[in-house]
Amino acid sequence: MDNMIQRLEATLARYNEIDKLMQQEEIINDFKGYSELAKEKSTLEESSLKYIEYKKELANIAELKELRYDKDKEIAALAKEELIEAEERLEKIVEELEVILAPKDPLDDKNVIVEIRGAAGGDEANIFAGDLFRMYIRYSELQNWKVEMLDRTEAPMGGYSFVSFMVKGDKVYSKLKYESGAHRVQRVPKTESQGRLHTSTATVLVMPEADDVDVQINPNDLRIDTFRASGAGGQHVNKTDSAVRITHIPTGITVECQDGRSQHENKNKALIMIRTRILDHKNQELEKERSSERKIKIGSGDRAEKIRTYNYPQNRVSDHRINLSLQQLDRIMEGDLETLIDSLINAEQKLKLEGKK
């Protein structure tokens, strides 16, 4: 606790120093300097404000402890009652400070590329993949994130056998990173005449977007092929070789993009996809080397791990990693993922804190 307080005191001192600096005329007129200070201040703000709240509550508790012995019995009794509530608030603030100070994933601020595939279950799996795609689109809209299609293969009976899209916005990876894995659905398909319950799966892969700094690629390591676009994404350009396939020769990683309106657009998107795929490949290799860290991560194991079940007859969604069940499937499929994702974030933060002790 002493170490935490020392760290918070230093953080608050720097936060106050920056606040004063940003009011100085020479700093205000220095756009670059002002921007750098503003950025640093924003990184310190959450912990500083919470620490101020902690100090105020601590002072309040000290005052209430004295009032417990006031000559006025009514004031003393009231102070005792309020002291219990104040100590509970302080305990909660300490827990929140521990979470704020826990190590952050350096990738949390990244945009992401999401890939969804229909897996076991044939047509129903592809339909479910389409349902998951719609769920993430709605969630992105609620978060004010921007979605950009990259590639898709529509399935004959509806949904997608494969769909890939990019999500851009504030701290996208910090929330969507928990979605990677196998998602299972239990429901009666529309094509089922006997009313029997079927179980199908779709897989979701969420990868942080990679840029030139994250992954440097030798152009000689890439093989770029063009071909005729097909399907919904390429109907407006399917008379030319507008679709692009890029293969990274050293790793064998291949991506395709045909959803853009031109070969140039598809190539640019495919380059983003291949960089992201290579970064993901490197991250997976690191995870294997750091297997001891997996105990403090939610869903960092096998990509085929069954993470969640969507049970339609009971309107229930169950996340198997944290043993959480919610009777809110209808809301969740409309993009109301906040309760699920917040629970996963809190569970991982708790594991990190326990891992430090």
Tab-separated table of C-alpha atoms in Angstrom:
chain	number	residue	atom	x	y	z
A	1	MET	CA	0.000	0.000	0.000
A	2	ASP	CA	2.864	2.390	0.847
A	3	ASN	CA	4.414	1.863	-2.577
A	4	MET	CA	1.069	2.574	-4.217
A	5	ILE	CA	0.653	5.815	-2.251
A	6	GLN	CA	4.164	6.971	-3.176
A	7	ARG	CA	3.424	6.264	-6.825
A	8	LEU	CA	0.117	8.126	-6.646
A	9	GLU	CA	1.707	11.131	-4.905
A	10	ALA	CA	4.278	11.383	-7.696
A	11	THR	CA	1.565	11.032	-10.340
A	12	LEU	CA	-0.609	13.722	-8.750
A	13	ALA	CA	2.378	16.078	-8.405
A	14	ARG	CA	3.170	15.691	-12.103
A	15	TYR	CA	-0.515	16.083	-13.026
A	16	ASN	CA	-0.709	19.386	-11.108
A	17	GLU	CA	2.599	20.536	-12.598
A	18	ILE	CA	1.325	19.905	-16.136
A	19	ASP	CA	-1.904	21.724	-15.322
A	20	LYS	CA	0.085	24.836	-14.329
A	21	LEU	CA	2.394	24.582	-17.359
A	22	MET	CA	-0.569	24.428	-19.740
A	23	GLN	CA	-1.766	27.786	-18.428
A	24	GLN	CA	1.477	29.517	-19.348
A	25	GLU	CA	1.329	31.711	-22.440
A	26	GLU	CA	4.529	30.354	-24.019
A	27	ILE	CA	3.204	26.783	-23.736
A	28	ILE	CA	-0.219	27.748	-25.099
A	29	ASN	CA	1.476	29.256	-28.159
A	30	ASP	CA	3.628	26.152	-28.679
A	31	PHE	CA	1.230	23.787	-30.444
A	32	LYS	CA	3.519	20.738	-30.344
A	33	GLY	CA	4.564	21.275	-26.727
A	34	TYR	CA	0.997	21.925	-25.614
A	35	SER	CA	-0.232	18.773	-27.421
A	36	GLU	CA	2.440	16.622	-25.796
A	37	LEU	CA	1.556	17.942	-22.339
A	38	ALA	CA	-2.163	17.450	-22.979
A	39	LYS	CA	-1.491	13.857	-23.996
A	40	GLU	CA	0.605	13.196	-20.897
A	41	LYS	CA	-2.017	14.827	-18.673
A	42	SER	CA	-4.761	12.615	-20.091
A	43	THR	CA	-2.728	9.493	-19.202
A	44	LEU	CA	-2.405	10.705	-15.589
A	45	GLU	CA	-5.919	12.062	-15.176
A	46	GLU	CA	-7.854	8.942	-14.160
A	47	SER	CA	-5.433	7.899	-11.396
A	48	SER	CA	-4.929	11.496	-10.186
A	49	LEU	CA	-8.639	12.268	-9.850
A	50	LYS	CA	-9.295	8.942	-8.145
A	51	TYR	CA	-6.406	9.602	-5.736
A	52	ILE	CA	-7.856	13.046	-4.919
A	53	GLU	CA	-11.128	11.277	-4.146
A	54	TYR	CA	-9.188	8.839	-1.923
A	55	LYS	CA	-7.520	11.670	0.031
A	56	LYS	CA	-10.850	13.460	0.565
A	57	GLU	CA	-12.450	10.276	1.872
A	58	LEU	CA	-9.453	9.645	4.126
A	59	ALA	CA	-9.815	13.154	5.617
A	60	ASN	CA	-13.546	12.583	6.028
A	61	ILE	CA	-12.887	9.342	7.941
A	62	ALA	CA	-10.408	11.073	10.241
A	63	GLU	CA	-13.014	13.736	11.075
A	64	LEU	CA	-15.751	11.145	11.668
A	65	LYS	CA	-13.487	9.200	14.024
A	66	GLU	CA	-13.135	12.282	16.179
A	67	LEU	CA	-16.863	13.010	16.097
A	68	ARG	CA	-17.584	9.537	17.517
A	69	TYR	CA	-16.578	10.953	20.906
A	70	ASP	CA	-18.555	14.204	20.654
A	71	LYS	CA	-20.397	15.251	23.783
A	72	ASP	CA	-23.595	15.415	21.780
A	73	LYS	CA	-24.702	11.762	21.758
A	74	GLU	CA	-26.818	12.253	18.656
A	75	ILE	CA	-23.840	13.633	16.686
A	76	ALA	CA	-21.632	10.802	18.009
A	77	ALA	CA	-24.150	8.148	16.979
A	78	LEU	CA	-24.552	9.678	13.518
A	79	ALA	CA	-20.755	9.843	13.110
A	80	LYS	CA	-20.463	6.128	13.895
A	81	GLU	CA	-23.042	5.285	11.233
A	82	GLU	CA	-21.423	7.515	8.634
A	83	LEU	CA	-17.978	6.116	9.489
A	84	ILE	CA	-19.045	2.616	8.472
A	85	GLU	CA	-20.288	3.933	5.102
A	86	ALA	CA	-17.156	6.060	4.600
A	87	GLU	CA	-14.823	3.126	5.278
A	88	GLU	CA	-16.766	1.027	2.753
A	89	ARG	CA	-16.406	3.819	0.183
A	90	LEU	CA	-12.680	4.055	0.903
A	91	GLU	CA	-12.266	0.310	0.426
A	92	LYS	CA	-14.005	0.545	-2.932
A	93	ILE	CA	-11.805	3.497	-3.983
A	94	VAL	CA	-8.669	1.498	-3.088
A	95	GLU	CA	-9.901	-1.397	-5.242
A	96	GLU	CA	-10.534	1.015	-8.126
A	97	LEU	CA	-7.047	2.513	-7.724
A	98	GLU	CA	-5.496	-0.962	-7.842
A	99	VAL	CA	-7.326	-1.630	-11.099
A	100	ILE	CA	-6.265	1.732	-12.570
A	101	LEU	CA	-2.628	1.091	-11.651
A	102	ALA	CA	-2.601	-2.505	-12.912
A	103	PRO	CA	-0.366	-3.058	-15.985
A	104	LYS	CA	-2.144	-2.091	-19.205
A	105	ASP	CA	-2.051	-4.075	-22.432
A	106	PRO	CA	0.040	-1.914	-24.823
A	107	LEU	CA	-2.268	-2.966	-27.663
A	108	ASP	CA	-5.481	-1.745	-25.982
A	109	ASP	CA	-5.616	1.509	-27.965
A	110	LYS	CA	-5.380	-0.282	-31.314
A	111	ASN	CA	-8.055	-0.606	-33.978
A	112	VAL	CA	-8.877	-4.205	-34.828
A	113	ILE	CA	-9.518	-6.583	-37.693
A	114	VAL	CA	-12.242	-9.138	-36.950
A	115	GLU	CA	-12.694	-12.389	-38.851
A	116	ILE	CA	-15.787	-14.561	-38.380
A	117	ARG	CA	-16.178	-18.032	-39.891
A	118	GLY	CA	-19.050	-20.483	-39.909
A	119	ALA	CA	-17.638	-23.682	-38.351
A	120	ALA	CA	-19.445	-26.861	-37.227
A	121	GLY	CA	-23.103	-27.038	-38.202
A	122	GLY	CA	-23.249	-26.398	-41.953
A	123	ASP	CA	-25.814	-23.825	-43.087
A	124	GLU	CA	-26.858	-23.003	-39.522
A	125	ALA	CA	-23.230	-22.228	-38.583
A	126	ASN	CA	-22.989	-19.747	-41.468
A	127	ILE	CA	-26.296	-18.142	-40.490
A	128	PHE	CA	-25.000	-17.801	-36.920
A	129	ALA	CA	-21.768	-16.243	-38.238
A	130	GLY	CA	-23.979	-13.644	-39.907
A	131	ASP	CA	-25.822	-13.061	-36.621
A	132	LEU	CA	-22.529	-12.510	-34.784
A	133	PHE	CA	-21.399	-10.103	-37.519
A	134	ARG	CA	-24.591	-8.075	-37.072
A	135	MET	CA	-24.134	-8.152	-33.263
A	136	TYR	CA	-20.641	-6.653	-33.538
A	137	ILE	CA	-21.824	-4.054	-36.047
A	138	ARG	CA	-24.564	-2.943	-33.649
A	139	TYR	CA	-22.136	-2.886	-30.712
A	140	SER	CA	-19.701	-0.788	-32.761
A	141	GLU	CA	-22.475	1.668	-33.585
A	142	LEU	CA	-23.340	1.987	-29.889
A	143	GLN	CA	-19.648	2.680	-29.149
A	144	ASN	CA	-19.449	5.280	-31.966
A	145	TRP	CA	-16.830	3.163	-33.739
A	146	LYS	CA	-16.422	3.037	-37.509
A	147	VAL	CA	-16.707	-0.309	-39.339
A	148	GLU	CA	-15.019	-0.945	-42.693
A	149	MET	CA	-15.670	-4.144	-44.670
A	150	LEU	CA	-12.593	-6.037	-45.870
A	151	ASP	CA	-13.802	-9.337	-47.313
A	152	ARG	CA	-16.790	-11.675	-47.180
A	153	THR	CA	-18.114	-14.889	-48.641
A	154	GLU	CA	-21.880	-15.071	-48.428
A	155	ALA	CA	-23.465	-18.459	-47.746
A	156	PRO	CA	-26.295	-19.803	-50.006
A	157	MET	CA	-28.767	-20.208	-47.101
A	158	GLY	CA	-27.870	-16.863	-45.501
A	159	GLY	CA	-25.122	-15.489	-43.317
A	160	TYR	CA	-21.456	-15.913	-44.157
A	161	SER	CA	-18.984	-18.742	-44.399
A	162	PHE	CA	-16.393	-15.991	-43.864
A	163	VAL	CA	-16.531	-12.270	-43.158
A	164	SER	CA	-13.700	-9.874	-42.320
A	165	PHE	CA	-13.989	-6.245	-41.235
A	166	MET	CA	-12.011	-3.497	-39.525
A	167	VAL	CA	-13.273	-1.576	-36.487
A	168	LYS	CA	-11.788	1.867	-35.824
A	169	GLY	CA	-12.313	4.028	-32.760
A	170	ASP	CA	-11.347	4.682	-29.154
A	171	LYS	CA	-9.720	1.704	-27.356
A	172	VAL	CA	-11.361	-0.859	-29.647
A	173	TYR	CA	-8.960	-3.726	-28.897
A	174	SER	CA	-9.337	-3.213	-25.136
A	175	LYS	CA	-12.970	-4.323	-25.436
A	176	LEU	CA	-13.138	-6.650	-28.420
A	177	LYS	CA	-10.010	-8.702	-27.629
A	178	TYR	CA	-12.082	-11.020	-25.414
A	179	GLU	CA	-14.235	-12.115	-28.365
A	180	SER	CA	-11.658	-14.420	-29.987
A	181	GLY	CA	-12.639	-18.082	-29.815
A	182	ALA	CA	-15.434	-20.492	-30.669
A	183	HIS	CA	-18.995	-19.245	-30.160
A	184	ARG	CA	-21.685	-21.911	-29.845
A	185	VAL	CA	-25.368	-21.463	-30.614
A	186	GLN	CA	-28.255	-23.686	-29.486
A	187	ARG	CA	-31.539	-23.089	-31.280
A	188	VAL	CA	-34.124	-24.598	-33.602
A	189	PRO	CA	-33.098	-23.715	-37.184
A	190	LYS	CA	-35.732	-22.307	-39.533
A	191	THR	CA	-35.069	-25.273	-41.821
A	192	GLU	CA	-35.835	-27.805	-39.028
A	193	SER	CA	-39.319	-29.237	-39.643
A	194	GLN	CA	-39.352	-31.397	-36.487
A	195	GLY	CA	-38.569	-28.530	-34.128
A	196	ARG	CA	-35.363	-30.159	-32.893
A	197	LEU	CA	-32.696	-28.153	-31.101
A	198	HIS	CA	-29.434	-27.894	-33.045
A	199	THR	CA	-25.963	-26.916	-31.837
A	200	SER	CA	-23.659	-25.053	-34.225
A	201	THR	CA	-20.488	-23.011	-33.887
A	202	ALA	CA	-18.802	-20.026	-35.476
A	203	THR	CA	-15.268	-18.851	-34.770
A	204	VAL	CA	-14.250	-15.262	-34.107
A	205	LEU	CA	-10.710	-13.910	-34.421
A	206	VAL	CA	-9.907	-10.384	-33.197
A	207	MET	CA	-6.484	-8.999	-34.138
A	208	PRO	CA	-5.003	-5.590	-33.250
A	209	GLU	CA	-4.302	-3.562	-36.390
A	210	ALA	CA	-0.603	-3.481	-37.265
A	211	ASP	CA	1.145	-0.481	-38.793
A	212	ASP	CA	4.589	-0.028	-40.344
A	213	VAL	CA	6.138	0.464	-36.906
A	214	ASP	CA	4.712	-2.815	-35.573
A	215	VAL	CA	5.619	-4.914	-38.610
A	216	GLN	CA	8.195	-4.110	-41.254
A	217	ILE	CA	7.776	-6.225	-44.382
A	218	ASN	CA	10.319	-6.726	-47.129
A	219	PRO	CA	8.388	-6.199	-50.402
A	220	ASN	CA	10.372	-9.130	-51.867
A	221	ASP	CA	8.710	-11.407	-49.301
A	222	LEU	CA	5.252	-10.723	-50.761
A	223	ARG	CA	3.554	-12.406	-53.704
A	224	ILE	CA	0.638	-10.329	-55.005
A	225	ASP	CA	-1.964	-11.913	-57.292
A	226	THR	CA	-5.055	-10.367	-58.835
A	227	PHE	CA	-8.225	-12.180	-59.834
A	228	ARG	CA	-11.833	-11.593	-60.811
A	229	ALA	CA	-13.973	-10.386	-57.900
A	230	SER	CA	-17.155	-12.330	-57.170
A	231	GLY	CA	-20.087	-12.247	-54.773
A	232	ALA	CA	-21.836	-9.298	-53.181
A	233	GLY	CA	-18.643	-7.442	-52.461
A	234	GLY	CA	-17.420	-7.516	-56.026
A	235	GLN	CA	-20.519	-7.366	-58.220
A	236	HIS	CA	-19.860	-3.794	-59.351
A	237	VAL	CA	-16.322	-4.590	-60.522
A	238	ASN	CA	-16.451	-8.244	-61.488
A	239	LYS	CA	-15.558	-7.516	-65.115
A	240	THR	CA	-11.952	-6.737	-64.160
A	241	ASP	CA	-9.256	-8.405	-62.062
A	242	SER	CA	-9.937	-6.092	-59.117
A	243	ALA	CA	-9.643	-8.641	-56.291
A	244	VAL	CA	-6.239	-9.000	-54.640
A	245	ARG	CA	-4.536	-11.938	-52.932
A	246	ILE	CA	-1.299	-11.339	-50.984
A	247	THR	CA	0.938	-14.137	-49.701
A	248	HIS	CA	3.722	-13.546	-47.174
A	249	ILE	CA	6.227	-16.147	-48.386
A	250	PRO	CA	8.284	-16.613	-45.148
A	251	THR	CA	5.203	-17.448	-43.027
A	252	GLY	CA	2.830	-18.705	-45.732
A	253	ILE	CA	0.135	-16.311	-44.474
A	254	THR	CA	-2.355	-15.433	-47.221
A	255	VAL	CA	-5.123	-12.828	-47.328
A	256	GLU	CA	-7.658	-11.856	-49.957
A	257	CYS	CA	-9.642	-8.679	-50.434
A	258	GLN	CA	-12.348	-8.049	-53.024
A	259	ASP	CA	-14.800	-5.790	-51.226
A	260	GLY	CA	-13.294	-2.521	-52.459
A	261	ARG	CA	-14.269	-0.713	-55.661
A	262	SER	CA	-10.865	-0.960	-57.288
A	263	GLN	CA	-7.745	-3.065	-57.368
A	264	HIS	CA	-5.825	-0.211	-55.702
A	265	GLU	CA	-8.294	-0.054	-52.798
A	266	ASN	CA	-8.273	-3.827	-52.389
A	267	LYS	CA	-4.476	-3.912	-52.421
A	268	ASN	CA	-4.231	-1.269	-49.678
A	269	LYS	CA	-6.739	-3.149	-47.540
A	270	ALA	CA	-4.956	-6.453	-48.153
A	271	LEU	CA	-1.631	-4.925	-47.075
A	272	ILE	CA	-3.217	-3.822	-43.787
A	273	MET	CA	-4.638	-7.333	-43.368
A	274	ILE	CA	-1.325	-9.088	-44.076
A	275	ARG	CA	0.565	-6.847	-41.611
A	276	THR	CA	-2.064	-7.523	-38.975
A	277	ARG	CA	-1.930	-11.258	-39.657
A	278	ILE	CA	1.865	-11.280	-39.328
A	279	LEU	CA	1.694	-9.321	-36.052
A	280	ASP	CA	-0.920	-11.752	-34.756
A	281	HIS	CA	1.337	-14.657	-35.742
A	282	LYS	CA	4.240	-13.097	-33.810
A	283	ASN	CA	2.030	-12.435	-30.790
A	284	GLN	CA	0.855	-16.055	-30.779
A	285	GLU	CA	4.459	-17.250	-30.837
A	286	LEU	CA	5.228	-14.977	-27.869
A	287	GLU	CA	2.209	-16.353	-26.008
A	288	LYS	CA	3.566	-19.872	-26.391
A	289	GLU	CA	6.901	-18.769	-24.939
A	290	ARG	CA	5.156	-16.955	-22.064
A	291	SER	CA	2.755	-19.754	-21.222
A	292	SER	CA	3.162	-19.016	-17.503
A	293	GLU	CA	1.376	-15.680	-18.054
A	294	ARG	CA	-1.765	-17.341	-19.343
A	295	LYS	CA	-3.099	-17.869	-15.843
A	296	ILE	CA	-3.602	-14.090	-15.552
A	297	LYS	CA	-5.281	-13.673	-18.938
A	298	ILE	CA	-8.850	-14.316	-19.983
A	299	GLY	CA	-9.120	-16.571	-23.026
A	300	SER	CA	-5.471	-16.540	-24.013
A	301	GLY	CA	-5.380	-20.251	-24.751
A	302	ASP	CA	-6.290	-22.216	-27.854
A	303	ARG	CA	-8.106	-20.244	-30.562
A	304	ALA	CA	-10.554	-23.147	-30.810
A	305	GLU	CA	-11.510	-22.713	-27.144
A	306	LYS	CA	-15.289	-22.619	-26.682
A	307	ILE	CA	-15.778	-19.285	-24.976
A	308	ARG	CA	-19.515	-18.650	-25.089
A	309	THR	CA	-22.890	-20.345	-25.657
A	310	TYR	CA	-25.974	-18.583	-27.007
A	311	ASN	CA	-29.071	-20.547	-25.948
A	312	TYR	CA	-32.135	-19.195	-27.793
A	313	PRO	CA	-34.920	-21.253	-26.118
A	314	GLN	CA	-33.860	-19.934	-22.697
A	315	ASN	CA	-32.826	-16.449	-23.908
A	316	ARG	CA	-29.502	-17.112	-22.184
A	317	VAL	CA	-25.869	-16.279	-22.972
A	318	SER	CA	-23.172	-18.068	-20.963
A	319	ASP	CA	-19.507	-17.089	-20.957
A	320	HIS	CA	-17.608	-20.204	-19.921
A	321	ARG	CA	-14.350	-18.431	-19.034
A	322	ILE	CA	-15.846	-16.571	-16.079
A	323	ASN	CA	-18.907	-18.764	-15.392
A	324	LEU	CA	-21.290	-15.897	-16.183
A	325	SER	CA	-24.829	-16.473	-17.465
A	326	LEU	CA	-27.184	-13.680	-18.504
A	327	GLN	CA	-30.862	-14.022	-19.437
A	328	GLN	CA	-30.377	-11.259	-21.997
A	329	LEU	CA	-29.686	-13.011	-25.291
A	330	ASP	CA	-32.193	-10.853	-27.186
A	331	ARG	CA	-30.470	-7.648	-26.006
A	332	ILE	CA	-26.967	-9.013	-26.522
A	333	MET	CA	-27.676	-10.006	-30.129
A	334	GLU	CA	-28.774	-6.393	-30.669
A	335	GLY	CA	-25.298	-5.245	-29.639
A	336	ASP	CA	-25.788	-4.745	-25.896
A	337	LEU	CA	-22.475	-6.396	-25.003
A	338	GLU	CA	-21.398	-3.966	-22.307
A	339	THR	CA	-22.274	-6.158	-19.289
A	340	LEU	CA	-20.477	-9.154	-20.786
A	341	ILE	CA	-17.364	-7.225	-21.771
A	342	ASP	CA	-17.161	-5.278	-18.490
A	343	SER	CA	-17.368	-8.570	-16.579
A	344	LEU	CA	-14.502	-10.015	-18.650
A	345	ILE	CA	-12.384	-6.882	-18.130
A	346	ASN	CA	-13.000	-6.955	-14.362
A	347	ALA	CA	-12.204	-10.674	-14.175
A	348	GLU	CA	-8.887	-10.226	-15.970
A	349	GLN	CA	-7.938	-7.213	-13.852
A	350	LYS	CA	-8.667	-9.237	-10.719
A	351	LEU	CA	-6.431	-12.056	-11.965
A	352	LYS	CA	-3.638	-9.579	-12.713
A	353	LEU	CA	-3.878	-8.104	-9.237
A	354	GLU	CA	-3.838	-11.560	-7.643
A	355	GLY	CA	-0.875	-12.476	-9.812
A	356	LYS	CA	1.076	-9.508	-8.446
A	357	LYS	CA	0.546	-10.468	-4.821
